[in-house]
PDB file of C-alpha atoms in Angstrom:
ATOM      1  CA  GLU S   1      -0.451  -0.180  -0.528  1.00 81.00           C
ATOM      2  CA  ALA S   2       2.683   2.552   0.824  1.00 85.00           C
ATOM      3  CA  HIS S   3       4.275   1.940  -2.342  1.00 90.00           C
ATOM      4  CA  LEU S   4       1.254   2.246  -4.512  1.00 93.00           C
ATOM      5  CA  LEU S   5       0.905   5.625  -2.768  1.00 93.00           C
ATOM      6  CA  ILE S   6       5.075   6.056  -3.339  1.00 90.00           C
ATOM      7  CA  ALA S   7       4.326   5.845  -7.045  1.00 93.00           C
ATOM      8  CA  ILE S   8       1.557   7.979  -7.252  1.00 96.00           C
ATOM      9  CA  LEU S   9       3.474  11.042  -5.510  1.00 94.00           C
ATOM     10  CA  LEU S  10       6.331  10.423  -7.774  1.00 92.00           C
ATOM     11  CA  ALA S  11       4.211  10.138 -11.116  1.00 96.00           C
ATOM     12  CA  ILE S  12       2.736  13.305  -9.716  1.00 96.00           C
ATOM     13  CA  PHE S  13       6.008  14.665  -9.482  1.00 91.00           C
ATOM     14  CA  VAL S  14       7.964  14.241 -12.544  1.00 91.00           C
ATOM     15  CA  PHE S  15       4.132  15.146 -14.632  1.00 96.00           C
ATOM     16  CA  VAL S  16       5.296  18.787 -13.052  1.00 94.00           C
ATOM     17  CA  THR S  17       8.254  19.368 -13.797  1.00 88.00           C
ATOM     18  CA  GLN S  18       8.059  18.234 -16.791  1.00 90.00           C
ATOM     19  CA  THR S  19       5.574  20.584 -17.525  1.00 94.00           C
ATOM     20  CA  SER S  20       7.407  22.992 -15.339  1.00 91.00           C
ATOM     21  CA  THR S  21      10.868  22.356 -17.209  1.00 88.00           C
ATOM     22  CA  ILE S  22       8.051  22.402 -20.891  1.00 91.00           C
ATOM     23  CA  VAL S  23       6.797  25.992 -18.978  1.00 93.00           C
ATOM     24  CA  ALA S  24      10.713  27.869 -18.838  1.00 90.00           C
ATOM     25  CA  LEU S  25      11.326  26.535 -21.882  1.00 87.00           C
ATOM     26  CA  LYS S  26       8.213  28.179 -23.781  1.00 90.00           C
ATOM     27  CA  TYR S  27       9.582  31.655 -21.656  1.00 89.00           C
ATOM     28  CA  GLU S  28      13.474  31.237 -21.571  1.00 84.00           C
ATOM     29  CA  GLN S  29      16.483  30.243 -23.483  1.00 80.00           C
ATOM     30  CA  ALA S  30      17.150  26.492 -23.266  1.00 77.00           C
ATOM     31  CA  GLY S  31      20.955  27.578 -21.417  1.00 72.00           C
ATOM     32  CA  PRO S  32      19.009  29.030 -18.635  1.00 75.00           C
ATOM     33  CA  VAL S  33      16.028  26.477 -17.889  1.00 80.00           C
ATOM     34  CA  SER S  34      19.228  23.830 -19.400  1.00 76.00           C
ATOM     35  CA  LEU S  35      21.828  24.845 -15.927  1.00 73.00           C
ATOM     36  CA  VAL S  36      18.942  24.971 -13.767  1.00 77.00           C
ATOM     37  CA  LYS S  37      17.714  21.426 -14.254  1.00 79.00           C
ATOM     38  CA  THR S  38      21.567  20.054 -13.999  1.00 76.00           C
ATOM     39  CA  SER S  39      20.442  21.204 -10.516  1.00 76.00           C
ATOM     40  CA  SER S  40      18.434  18.535 -10.400  1.00 79.00           C
ATOM     41  CA  VAL S  41      21.428  15.746  -9.507  1.00 79.00           C
ATOM     42  CA  VAL S  42      22.991  17.784  -6.307  1.00 80.00           C
ATOM     43  CA  PHE S  43      19.017  17.171  -5.273  1.00 82.00           C
ATOM     44  CA  ALA S  44      18.969  13.724  -5.938  1.00 84.00           C
ATOM     45  CA  PHE S  45      22.279  13.229  -3.874  1.00 84.00           C
ATOM     46  CA  ILE S  46      19.873  15.998  -1.384  1.00 85.00           C
ATOM     47  CA  TRP S  47      16.749  14.019  -1.351  1.00 84.00           C
ATOM     48  CA  GLN S  48      18.691  10.523  -1.303  1.00 87.00           C
ATOM     49  CA  TYR S  49      20.769  11.435   1.938  1.00 85.00           C
ATOM     50  CA  LEU S  50      18.660  12.234   3.887  1.00 89.00           C
ATOM     51  CA  PHE S  51      15.073  10.423   3.326  1.00 87.00           C
ATOM     52  CA  LEU S  52      16.427   7.141   2.335  1.00 87.00           C
ATOM     53  CA  GLU S  53      20.024   6.958   3.909  1.00 87.00           C
ATOM     54  CA  ILE S  54      22.146   6.449   0.925  1.00 88.00           C
ATOM     55  CA  ILE S  55      25.510   8.522   1.305  1.00 88.00           C
ATOM     56  CA  PRO S  56      26.672   8.533  -3.292  1.00 86.00           C
ATOM     57  CA  ASP S  57      29.733   6.863  -3.829  1.00 89.00           C
ATOM     58  CA  VAL S  58      32.852   8.097  -4.376  1.00 92.00           C
ATOM     59  CA  TYR S  59      32.306   7.342  -8.225  1.00 93.00           C
ATOM     60  CA  SER S  60      28.687   9.345  -8.778  1.00 87.00           C
ATOM     61  CA  ILE S  61      30.103  12.719  -6.672  1.00 86.00           C
ATOM     62  CA  ILE S  62      32.971  12.623  -9.213  1.00 91.00           C
ATOM     63  CA  GLY S  63      30.234  12.608 -12.159  1.00 88.00           C
ATOM     64  CA  ALA S  64      27.748  15.004 -10.952  1.00 83.00           C
ATOM     65  CA  ILE S  65      31.034  16.907 -10.027  1.00 87.00           C
ATOM     66  CA  ILE S  66      31.624  16.748 -13.910  1.00 89.00           C
ATOM     67  CA  ILE S  67      27.931  17.011 -15.485  1.00 83.00           C
ATOM     68  CA  ILE S  68      28.018  20.417 -13.466  1.00 81.00           C
ATOM     69  CA  VAL S  69      30.951  21.888 -14.749  1.00 86.00           C
ATOM     70  CA  ALA S  70      30.166  21.262 -18.217  1.00 84.00           C
ATOM     71  CA  VAL S  71      26.760  22.583 -17.908  1.00 80.00           C
ATOM     72  CA  ILE S  72      28.387  26.111 -16.223  1.00 82.00           C
ATOM     73  CA  ILE S  73      31.126  26.540 -18.270  1.00 84.00           C
ATOM     74  CA  THR S  74      28.526  25.770 -21.771  1.00 82.00           C
ATOM     75  CA  THR S  75      26.301  28.652 -19.915  1.00 79.00           C
ATOM     76  CA  LEU S  76      29.069  30.638 -19.756  1.00 83.00           C
ATOM     77  CA  ARG S  77      30.435  30.094 -23.244  1.00 85.00           C
ATOM     78  CA  LYS S  78      27.836  31.342 -23.962  1.00 82.00           C
ATOM     79  CA  TRP S  79      27.511  33.658 -22.607  1.00 81.00           C
ATOM     80  CA  VAL S  80      30.702  35.054 -23.431  1.00 84.00           C
ATOM     81  CA  SER S  81      29.906  34.735 -27.244  1.00 84.00           C
ATOM     82  CA  THR S  82      27.099  37.271 -26.924  1.00 82.00           C
ATOM     83  CA  LEU S  83      28.692  39.823 -25.587  1.00 83.00           C
ATOM     84  CA  PRO S  84      29.884  42.853 -27.331  1.00 86.00           C
ATOM     85  CA  GLU S  85      33.999  42.041 -28.441  1.00 84.00           C
ATOM     86  CA  ASN S  86      35.217  45.344 -26.387  1.00 85.00           C
ATOM     87  CA  ASP S  87      33.986  44.115 -23.502  1.00 83.00           C
ATOM     88  CA  SER S  88      36.133  43.464 -20.339  1.00 86.00           C
ATOM     89  CA  ASN S  89      33.840  40.621 -19.588  1.00 81.00           C
ATOM     90  CA  ARG S  90      34.267  38.972 -22.852  1.00 81.00           C
ATOM     91  CA  LYS S  91      38.156  39.320 -22.712  1.00 82.00           C
ATOM     92  CA  PHE S  92      38.617  38.337 -19.186  1.00 84.00           C
ATOM     93  CA  TYR S  93      36.841  35.291 -20.253  1.00 79.00           C
ATOM     94  CA  SER S  94      38.295  34.716 -23.643  1.00 82.00           C
ATOM     95  CA  PHE S  95      39.501  31.406 -22.995  1.00 83.00           C
ATOM     96  CA  LEU S  96      36.477  29.691 -23.073  1.00 79.00           C
ATOM     97  CA  LEU S  97      35.589  31.259 -26.509  1.00 79.00           C
ATOM     98  CA  LYS S  98      39.081  28.935 -27.721  1.00 76.00           C
TER      99      LYS S  98
END
């Protein structure tokens, strides 16, 4: 009985999450939405630890860090590429464009 309730709640939360992502993509560019969506990896580790008392292993943490860093670098690169040529931030972060 408890498993059925958990499955129903999971389905509801997945539906709300997917719907929210679609609405966010409708009103915002994909870059910021994907950056926020990637934070779900961090929240998954937190909820996993708090509710299931499962401690993620080293490989899971390294994988999550790689994903988060890659998304942040991609987002920064996109942001820097949209700056004007003479902007000081573009000069400072020019290494991202190479």
